[in-house]
XYZ file of C-alpha atoms in Angstrom:
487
model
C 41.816 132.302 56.659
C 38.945 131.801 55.244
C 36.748 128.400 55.297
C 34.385 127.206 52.779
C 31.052 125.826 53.971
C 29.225 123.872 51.618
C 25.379 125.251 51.403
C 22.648 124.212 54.061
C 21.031 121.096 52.594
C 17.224 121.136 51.740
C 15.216 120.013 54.940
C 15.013 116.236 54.775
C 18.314 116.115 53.041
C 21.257 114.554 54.543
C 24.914 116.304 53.627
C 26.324 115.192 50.478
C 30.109 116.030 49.974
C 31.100 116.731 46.290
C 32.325 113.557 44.328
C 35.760 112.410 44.861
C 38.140 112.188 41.605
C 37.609 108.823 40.147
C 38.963 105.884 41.760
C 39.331 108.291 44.813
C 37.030 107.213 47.479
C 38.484 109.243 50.362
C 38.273 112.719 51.023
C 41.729 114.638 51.433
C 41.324 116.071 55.023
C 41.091 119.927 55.703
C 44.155 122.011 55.747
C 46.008 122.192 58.792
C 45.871 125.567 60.894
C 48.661 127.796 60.921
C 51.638 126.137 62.997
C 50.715 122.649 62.824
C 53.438 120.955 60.632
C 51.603 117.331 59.050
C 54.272 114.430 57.875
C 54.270 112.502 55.558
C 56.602 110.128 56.806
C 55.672 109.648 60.229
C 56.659 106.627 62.695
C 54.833 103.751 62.240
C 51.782 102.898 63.475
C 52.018 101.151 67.288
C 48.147 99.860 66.975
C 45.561 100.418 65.656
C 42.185 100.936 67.757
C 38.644 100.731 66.202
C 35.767 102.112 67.797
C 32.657 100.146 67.389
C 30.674 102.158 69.581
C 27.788 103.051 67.488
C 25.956 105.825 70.134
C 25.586 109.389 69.827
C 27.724 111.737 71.584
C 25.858 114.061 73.914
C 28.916 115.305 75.953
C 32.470 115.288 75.964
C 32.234 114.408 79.196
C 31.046 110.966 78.580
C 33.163 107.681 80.586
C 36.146 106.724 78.263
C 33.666 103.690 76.833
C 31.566 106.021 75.129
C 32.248 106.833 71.567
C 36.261 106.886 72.567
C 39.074 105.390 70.776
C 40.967 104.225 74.094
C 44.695 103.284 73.886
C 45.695 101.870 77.955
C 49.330 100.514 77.921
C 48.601 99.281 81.463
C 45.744 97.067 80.500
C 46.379 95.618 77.744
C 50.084 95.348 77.752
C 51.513 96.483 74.549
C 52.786 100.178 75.597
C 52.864 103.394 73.373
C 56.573 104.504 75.368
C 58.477 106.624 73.093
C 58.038 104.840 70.056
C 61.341 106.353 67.861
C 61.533 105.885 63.877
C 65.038 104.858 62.991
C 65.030 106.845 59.805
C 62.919 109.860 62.316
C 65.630 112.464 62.690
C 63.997 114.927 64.366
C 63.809 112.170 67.128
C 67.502 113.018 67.992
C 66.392 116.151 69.696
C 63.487 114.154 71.902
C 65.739 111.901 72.693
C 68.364 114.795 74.004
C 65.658 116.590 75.631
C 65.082 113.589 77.856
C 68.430 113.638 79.744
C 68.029 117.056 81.223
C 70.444 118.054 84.225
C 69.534 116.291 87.681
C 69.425 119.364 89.375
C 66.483 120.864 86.635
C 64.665 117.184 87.124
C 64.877 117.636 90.799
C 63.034 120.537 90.636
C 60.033 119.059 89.082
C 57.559 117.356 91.654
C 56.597 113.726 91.342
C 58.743 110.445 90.816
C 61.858 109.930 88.084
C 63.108 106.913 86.770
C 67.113 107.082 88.311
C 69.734 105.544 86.032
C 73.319 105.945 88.088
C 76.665 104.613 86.684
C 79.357 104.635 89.105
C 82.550 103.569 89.159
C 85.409 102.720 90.840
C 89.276 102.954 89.989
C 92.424 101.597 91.906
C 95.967 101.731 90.000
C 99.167 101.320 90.772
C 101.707 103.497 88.492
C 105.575 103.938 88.320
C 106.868 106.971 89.934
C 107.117 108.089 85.964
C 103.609 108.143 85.588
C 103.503 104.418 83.495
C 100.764 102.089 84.220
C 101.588 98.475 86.158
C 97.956 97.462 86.984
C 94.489 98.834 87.094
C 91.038 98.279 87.258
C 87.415 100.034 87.271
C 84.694 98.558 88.676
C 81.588 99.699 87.736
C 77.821 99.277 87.877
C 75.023 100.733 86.352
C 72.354 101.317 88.559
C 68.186 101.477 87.647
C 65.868 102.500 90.569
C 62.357 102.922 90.723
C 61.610 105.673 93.464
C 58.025 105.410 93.481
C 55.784 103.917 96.734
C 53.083 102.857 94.344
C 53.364 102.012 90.898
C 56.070 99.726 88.821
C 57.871 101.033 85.582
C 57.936 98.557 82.878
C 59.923 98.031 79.510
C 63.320 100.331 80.549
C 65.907 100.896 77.708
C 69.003 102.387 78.622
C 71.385 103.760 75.649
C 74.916 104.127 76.463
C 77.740 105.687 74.991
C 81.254 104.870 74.848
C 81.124 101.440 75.898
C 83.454 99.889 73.867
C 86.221 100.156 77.153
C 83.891 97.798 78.806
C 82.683 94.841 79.160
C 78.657 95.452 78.663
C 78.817 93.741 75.628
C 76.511 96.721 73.796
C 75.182 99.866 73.993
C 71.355 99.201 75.295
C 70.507 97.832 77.906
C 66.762 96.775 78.801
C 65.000 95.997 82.123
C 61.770 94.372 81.402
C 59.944 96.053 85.241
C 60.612 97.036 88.246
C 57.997 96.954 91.163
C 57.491 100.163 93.579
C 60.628 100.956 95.029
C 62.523 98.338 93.380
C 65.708 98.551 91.861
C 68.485 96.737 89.247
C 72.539 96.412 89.250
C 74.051 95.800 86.158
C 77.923 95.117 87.092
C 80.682 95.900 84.199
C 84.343 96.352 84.090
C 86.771 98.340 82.499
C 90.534 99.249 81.841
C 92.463 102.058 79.945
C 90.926 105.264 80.524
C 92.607 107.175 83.301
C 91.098 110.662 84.738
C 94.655 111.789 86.113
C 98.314 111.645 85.279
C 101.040 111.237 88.435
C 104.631 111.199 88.506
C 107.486 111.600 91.433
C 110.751 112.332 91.320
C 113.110 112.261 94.332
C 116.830 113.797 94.114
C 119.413 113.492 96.673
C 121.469 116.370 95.194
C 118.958 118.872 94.653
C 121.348 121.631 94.162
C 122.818 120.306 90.956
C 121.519 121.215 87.771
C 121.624 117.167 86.544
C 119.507 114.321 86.486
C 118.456 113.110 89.744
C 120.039 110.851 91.969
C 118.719 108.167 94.535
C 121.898 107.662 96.541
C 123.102 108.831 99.998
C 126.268 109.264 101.218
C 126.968 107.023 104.327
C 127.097 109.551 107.188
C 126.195 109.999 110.604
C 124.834 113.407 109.847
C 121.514 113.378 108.534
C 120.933 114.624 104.672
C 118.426 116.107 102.873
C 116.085 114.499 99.990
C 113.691 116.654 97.355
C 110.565 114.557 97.131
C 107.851 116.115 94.114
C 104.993 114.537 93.389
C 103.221 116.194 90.435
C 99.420 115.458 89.593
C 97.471 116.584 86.422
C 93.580 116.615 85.563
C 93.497 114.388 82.146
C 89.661 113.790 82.326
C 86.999 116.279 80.241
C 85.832 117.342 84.163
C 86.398 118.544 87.272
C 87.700 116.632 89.735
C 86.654 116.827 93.713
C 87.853 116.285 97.501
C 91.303 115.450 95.677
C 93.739 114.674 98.585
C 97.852 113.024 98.127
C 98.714 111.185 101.417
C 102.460 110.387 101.289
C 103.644 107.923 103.748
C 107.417 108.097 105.010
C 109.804 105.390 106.636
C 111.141 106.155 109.952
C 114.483 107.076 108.695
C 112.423 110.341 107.860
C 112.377 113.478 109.646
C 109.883 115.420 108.375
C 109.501 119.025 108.568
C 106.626 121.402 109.922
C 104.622 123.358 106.590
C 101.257 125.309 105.892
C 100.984 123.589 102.686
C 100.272 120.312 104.379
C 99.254 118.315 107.708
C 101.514 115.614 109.462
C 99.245 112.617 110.719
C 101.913 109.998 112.487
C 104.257 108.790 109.465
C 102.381 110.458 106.646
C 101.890 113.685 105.059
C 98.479 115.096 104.072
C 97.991 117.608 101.143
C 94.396 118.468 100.779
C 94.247 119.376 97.392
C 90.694 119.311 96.801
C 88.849 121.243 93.508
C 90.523 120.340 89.941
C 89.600 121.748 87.117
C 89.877 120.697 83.663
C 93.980 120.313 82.711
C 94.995 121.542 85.579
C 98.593 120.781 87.164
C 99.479 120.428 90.551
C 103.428 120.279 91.506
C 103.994 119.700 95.183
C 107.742 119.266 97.079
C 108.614 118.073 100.734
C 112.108 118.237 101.821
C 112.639 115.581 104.862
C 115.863 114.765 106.338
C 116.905 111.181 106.133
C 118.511 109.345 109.077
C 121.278 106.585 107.709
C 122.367 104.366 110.281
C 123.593 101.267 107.943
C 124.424 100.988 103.859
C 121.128 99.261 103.503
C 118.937 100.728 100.865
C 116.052 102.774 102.820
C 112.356 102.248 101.363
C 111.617 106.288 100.718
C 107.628 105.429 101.105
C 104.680 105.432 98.968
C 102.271 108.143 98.019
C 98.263 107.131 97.382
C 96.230 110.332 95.201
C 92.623 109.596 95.851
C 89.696 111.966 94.047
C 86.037 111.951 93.122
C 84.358 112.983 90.083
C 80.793 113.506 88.805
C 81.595 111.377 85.612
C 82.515 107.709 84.644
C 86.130 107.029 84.691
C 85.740 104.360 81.315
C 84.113 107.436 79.772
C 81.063 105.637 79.284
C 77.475 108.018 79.357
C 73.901 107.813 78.856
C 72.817 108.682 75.645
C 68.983 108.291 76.582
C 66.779 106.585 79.088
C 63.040 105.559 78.159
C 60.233 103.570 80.141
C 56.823 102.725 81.020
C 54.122 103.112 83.581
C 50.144 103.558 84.347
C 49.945 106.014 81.021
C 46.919 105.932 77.784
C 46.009 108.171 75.547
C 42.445 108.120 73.675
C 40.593 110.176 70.853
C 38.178 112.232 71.860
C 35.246 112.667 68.930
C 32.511 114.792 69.498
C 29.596 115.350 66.615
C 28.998 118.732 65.690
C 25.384 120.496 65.569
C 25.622 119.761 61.707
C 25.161 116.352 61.147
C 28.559 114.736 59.570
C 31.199 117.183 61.244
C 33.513 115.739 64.133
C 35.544 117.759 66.156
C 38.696 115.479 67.128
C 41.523 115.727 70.013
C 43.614 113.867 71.245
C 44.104 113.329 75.058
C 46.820 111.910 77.314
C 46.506 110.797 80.921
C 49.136 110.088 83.293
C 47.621 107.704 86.045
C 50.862 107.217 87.645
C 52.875 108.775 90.453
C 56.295 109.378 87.601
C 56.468 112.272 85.763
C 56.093 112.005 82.246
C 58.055 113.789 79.388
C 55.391 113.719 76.073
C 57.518 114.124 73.125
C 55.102 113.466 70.533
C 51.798 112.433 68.738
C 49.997 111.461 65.745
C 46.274 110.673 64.880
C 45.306 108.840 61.899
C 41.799 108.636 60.427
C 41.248 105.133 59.442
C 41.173 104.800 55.882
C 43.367 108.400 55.313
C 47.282 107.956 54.998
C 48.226 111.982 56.266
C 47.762 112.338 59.660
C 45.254 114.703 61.358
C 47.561 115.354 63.981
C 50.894 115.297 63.820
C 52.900 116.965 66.470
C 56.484 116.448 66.988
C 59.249 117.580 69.995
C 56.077 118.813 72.130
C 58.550 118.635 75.143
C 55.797 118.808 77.404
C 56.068 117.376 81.256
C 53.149 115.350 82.441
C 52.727 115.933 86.442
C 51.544 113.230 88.270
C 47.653 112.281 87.568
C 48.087 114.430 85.012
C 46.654 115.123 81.542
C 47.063 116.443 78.124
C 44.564 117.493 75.475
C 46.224 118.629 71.719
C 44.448 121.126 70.006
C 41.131 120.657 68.333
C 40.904 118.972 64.225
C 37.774 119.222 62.668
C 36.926 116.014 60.925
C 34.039 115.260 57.963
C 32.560 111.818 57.988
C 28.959 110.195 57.802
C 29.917 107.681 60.277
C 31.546 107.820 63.743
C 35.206 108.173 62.560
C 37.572 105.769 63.726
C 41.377 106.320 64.645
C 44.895 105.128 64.760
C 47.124 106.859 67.305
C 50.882 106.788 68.208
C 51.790 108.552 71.234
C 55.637 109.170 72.136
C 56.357 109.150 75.764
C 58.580 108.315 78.696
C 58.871 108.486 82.558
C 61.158 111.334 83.345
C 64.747 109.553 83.914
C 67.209 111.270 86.281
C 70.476 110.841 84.862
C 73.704 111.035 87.055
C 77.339 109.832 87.178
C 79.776 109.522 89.630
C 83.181 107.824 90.174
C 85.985 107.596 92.762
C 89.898 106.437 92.249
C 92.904 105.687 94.119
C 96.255 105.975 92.115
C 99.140 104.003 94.048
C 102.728 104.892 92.888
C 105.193 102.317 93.370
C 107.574 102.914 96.248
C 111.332 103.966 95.456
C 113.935 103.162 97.653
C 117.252 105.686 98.514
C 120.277 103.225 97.758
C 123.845 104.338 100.469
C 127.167 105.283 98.825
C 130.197 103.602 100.362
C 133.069 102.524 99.413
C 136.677 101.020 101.084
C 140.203 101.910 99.531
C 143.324 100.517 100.103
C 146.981 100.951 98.941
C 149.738 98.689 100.019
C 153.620 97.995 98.528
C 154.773 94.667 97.244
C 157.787 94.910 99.780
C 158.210 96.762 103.137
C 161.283 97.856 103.791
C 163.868 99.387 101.220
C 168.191 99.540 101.088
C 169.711 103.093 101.927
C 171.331 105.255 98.934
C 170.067 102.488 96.384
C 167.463 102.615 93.802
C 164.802 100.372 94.325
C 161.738 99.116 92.421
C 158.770 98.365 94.322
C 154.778 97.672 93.128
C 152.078 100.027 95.099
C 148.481 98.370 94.300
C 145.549 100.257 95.557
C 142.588 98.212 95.813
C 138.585 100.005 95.920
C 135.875 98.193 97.014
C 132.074 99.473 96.706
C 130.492 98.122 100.382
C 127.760 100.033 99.983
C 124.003 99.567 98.230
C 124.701 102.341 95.666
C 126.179 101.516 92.299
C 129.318 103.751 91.946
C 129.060 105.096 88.454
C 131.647 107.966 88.542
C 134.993 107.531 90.283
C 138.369 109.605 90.210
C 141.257 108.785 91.930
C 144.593 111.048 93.276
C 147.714 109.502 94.438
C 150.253 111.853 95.316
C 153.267 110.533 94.790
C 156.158 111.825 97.365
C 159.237 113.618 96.075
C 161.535 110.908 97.258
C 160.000 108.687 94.781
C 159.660 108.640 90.850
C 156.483 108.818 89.653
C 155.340 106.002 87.504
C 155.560 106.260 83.377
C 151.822 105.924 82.108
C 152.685 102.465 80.308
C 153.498 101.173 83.729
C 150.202 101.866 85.219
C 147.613 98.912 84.710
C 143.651 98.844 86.089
C-alpha cells in the first residue's frame, strides 16, 4: 500500500523520471488501486480527442474549454452509444442488464426509449385441433416519450425471428424527434400459444366413439358438446373467454359455469397458466323438425398474453441522445503529476444506463481507466465522475476515451388471438322399409311358392353404417333355406 516518491529535486531543478529501458520511451503507468480491474484487450477506440490547450489549470472548476479533453456526441455527430466489442464477452451481461422489467424501469424518473412488439393472431382449426388457416400480424413499435429532445442511432436486437418476415435480427432507426414514434410491420405463421379441440356425441351414454347423427323424432334429444382448451405457450395467458354460438334447433340449458347472451354461450375462463387444461361440456337439447343435417354452431376462444405469439423477443435495445463525456486533468502542487477522471453528463431528459468506460493516455497502450458492467443509471441532467488516476507527464497529458452508454429502453410485449373452430353439423337418421310378395293371393290346401322382397331405403342425411334386420316368419309358412336368401 505503499507508494514510492521519487526525492524532492534540488531548487531550480525540474523532475526527472528515471530512464526508461532502451528503446522504451514511455513510462508504464502506476499500478491500479485495489478493485480496479485494467484490460488488455479492451474495445476499440471510438475517437480519439487531443487537447491542445496549452494553459495552466487553476481549478477544476474551469468551462469544459479549458484544459479538457471534451467528447459531445450531440455536436459533433459521431456518438459514443454503447460501443460493444464482438469478441467483448463480458458485454453479454451489459447488454442483459439493459432490458430490465417494465415495471422496475417505470419506477425510475425521467424518459425511456419504448420498444413494443405486438401481435395479433386469428385461426381457424378443425374441431380436432388441426390447423386450416392462420395468420399473425405484428408490428414492432419504437417511441420516443420525451417533450424535448430526439433519440438518435436506435438498434433493436431481436430474437427468434426466423418465423417472420423481418428479414434479420437488428433493426435500426436512424432518429426520432420529441415525441415521435416508428412502426415496423412483420408477419408470421406457425407458432400457436393454445391447442383446441371439440367433440360432440349424440349417444353420450355409450362407451364408443362418438356419433354425429340424430334419430328423426318429434321428441327433442340430447347432444354432449366439449370443447377442451390447453395453454401451449411458455406464459400465462389472460381475459381468456370461449363464446359458443348455437343454431335455433338448440335449447339450451340454464348453468353457473356459464352465461347465455341470445344464441350463444359465454364461459369466462380468464387466468391460464403455463400447460394448463381446460375441459368444458354443455348438454343442449336439439329440436329436429326435418332429415336435414342441422349446423351444431361454431365456438370462437379469444385470449391475451404479455408475449409475442411468433415467439419473437428483444434481445437488447441501444440509442442516443444529448450525452458527452470529457477528461478532467488537473496539475498537482508538484510540477509533472496529473490527477485524471473521467466525467459523464447527461444533458437530456432520457435516462441513461452507463455500462462502461475506458481512458487511454495518448502514446500508452493499457488503459488508465478501465471500468466494465458499471450498471450505473444516469437521471436526467445528470452526471458521473469515475474515480480519481494519478497520471506522470511533463506536458498536459492528452486522452483517448470510449464511453459505453444507452438511453434506458422499456421493453414490453403483448399479443391477442382468436382461434375459430370449424362448425360441425348433426346429420338425421331415417330410413323407409318395405316388404311385399311376388303374388297376392294363394290356392287352399296346396303348397305354394311365392318371393317376399323387402326393400330399405336410407331417406335421411345420416349414412347408415350398421343395420340388422328380423323377419319373423309365420308358422303357416316355411322358412326360407339360407341358399335361397339373396341381398
Amino acid at each position: 500500500g505503499l507508494e514510492i516518491q521519487p526525492p524532492p529535486p534540488p531548487p531550480g531543478l525540474e523532475i526527472q523520471p528515471p530512464p526508461p529501458p532502451p528503446g522504451l520511451e514511455i513510462q508504464p503507468p502506476p499500478p491500479p488501486p485495489p478493485g480496479l480491474e485494467i484490460s488488455e484487450t479492451s474495445p476499440p477506440l471510438d475517437s480519439e480527442i487531443s487537447n491542445s490547450n496549452t494553459e495552466s489549470i487553476e481549478s477544476s472548476e474551469k468551462s469544459l474549454s479549458d484544459n479538457l479533453s471534451v467528447f459531445d456526441s450531440s455536436e459533433n455527430g459521431e456518438y459514443a452509444k454503447d460501443i460493444v466489442s464482438e469478441n467483448n464477452e463480458e458485454e453479454s451481461s451489459a447488454s442483459t442488464y439493459h432490458l430490465r422489467p417494465s415495471i422496475e424501469v417505470d419506477s425510475i424518473p425521467g424518459d425511456k426509449l419504448h420498444a413494443i412488439l405486438s401481435e395479433k393472431e386469428i385461426s381457424l382449426v378443425n374441431a380436432d385441433g388441426s390447423s386450416l388457416k392462420q395468420t399473425i400480424d405484428g408490428e414492432l413499435i419504437i417511441k420516443n416519450p420525451s417533450k424535448k429532445h430526439r433519440a438518435w442511432d436506435i438498434e433493436v436486437e431481436l430474437s427468434n425471428t426466423s418465423t417472420t418476415d423481418l428479414g434479420g435480427k437488428t433493426v435500426t432507426v436512424r432518429e426520432l424527434e420529441a415525441t415521435e414514434e416508428t412502426t415496423i410491420p412483420y408477419s408470421s405463421n406457425g407458432p400457436r400459444m393454445i391447442n383446441v379441440r371439440e367433440t360432440i356425441d349424440s349417444e353420450p351414454e355409450r362407451d364408443q366413439e362418438t356419433s354425429l347423427s340424430l334419430v328423426l323424432s318429434d321428441n327433442p334429444q340430447e347432444v354432449l358438446i366439449s370443447i377442451e382448451i390447453e395453454n401451449i405457450s411458455s406464459v400465462s395467458l389472460t381475459d381468456v373467454t370461449l363464446r359458443r354460438k348455437f343454431s335455433s334447433n338448440f335449447e339450451i340449458p340454464n348453468s353457473p359455469e356459464y352465461s347465455i347472451e341470445e344464441n350463444s354461450v359465454v364461459w369466462e375462463i380468464g387466468r391460464m397458466s403455463v400447460g394448463e387444461n381446460r375441459k368444458l361440456s354443455i348438454l343442449p337439447n336439439v329440436l329436429i323438425n326435418s332429415v336435414e343435417k342441422i349446423p351444431a354452431g361454431s365456438s370462437e376462444i379469444t385470449y391475451k398474453a404479455e408475449s409475442t405469439v411468433s415467439r419473437i423477443g428483444f434481445e437488447d435495445v441501444s440509442s442516443s441522445g444529448r450525452q458527452f463525456s470529457y477528461v478532467n486533468a488537473k496539475e498537482d502542487d508538484r510540477p509533472g503529476v496529473w490527477h485524471c477522471k473521467c466525467i459523464f453528463e447527461n444533458k437530456s431528459s432520457f435516462v441513461v444506463s452507463l455500462s462502461g468506460a475506458s481512458v487511454r493516455l495518448i502514446g500508452r497502450e493499457s488503459p488508465i481507466l478501465d471500468l466494465s458492467d458499471l450498471r450505473q443509471d444516469i437521471p436526467p441532467e445528470g452526471s458521473w465522475e469515475s474515480m480519481e488516476k494519478r497520471v506522470e507527464s511533463d506536458d498536459q497529458p492528452s486522452f483517448t476515451q470510449e464511453v459505453r452508454y444507452s438511453i434506458l429502453p422499456r421493453v414490453s410485449a403483448q399479443s391477442s388471438g382468436t382461434v375459430t373452430i370449424s362448425e360441425q353439423n348433426l346429420s338425421i337418421l331415417d330410413a323407409q322399409i318395405l316388404k311385399r310378395f311376388d303374388i297376392s293371393r294363394i290356392k287352399s290346401y296346396v303348397s305354394s311358392d311365392l318371393e317376399a322382397t323387402i326393400t330399405i331405403e336410407n331417406t335421411g342425411s345420416a349414412t347408415i353404417n350398421v343395420m340388422r334386420i328380423i323377419d319373423d316368419v309365420p308358422g303357416i309358412f316355411t322358412p326360407p333355406s339360407l341358399e335361397k336368401i339373396h341381398v
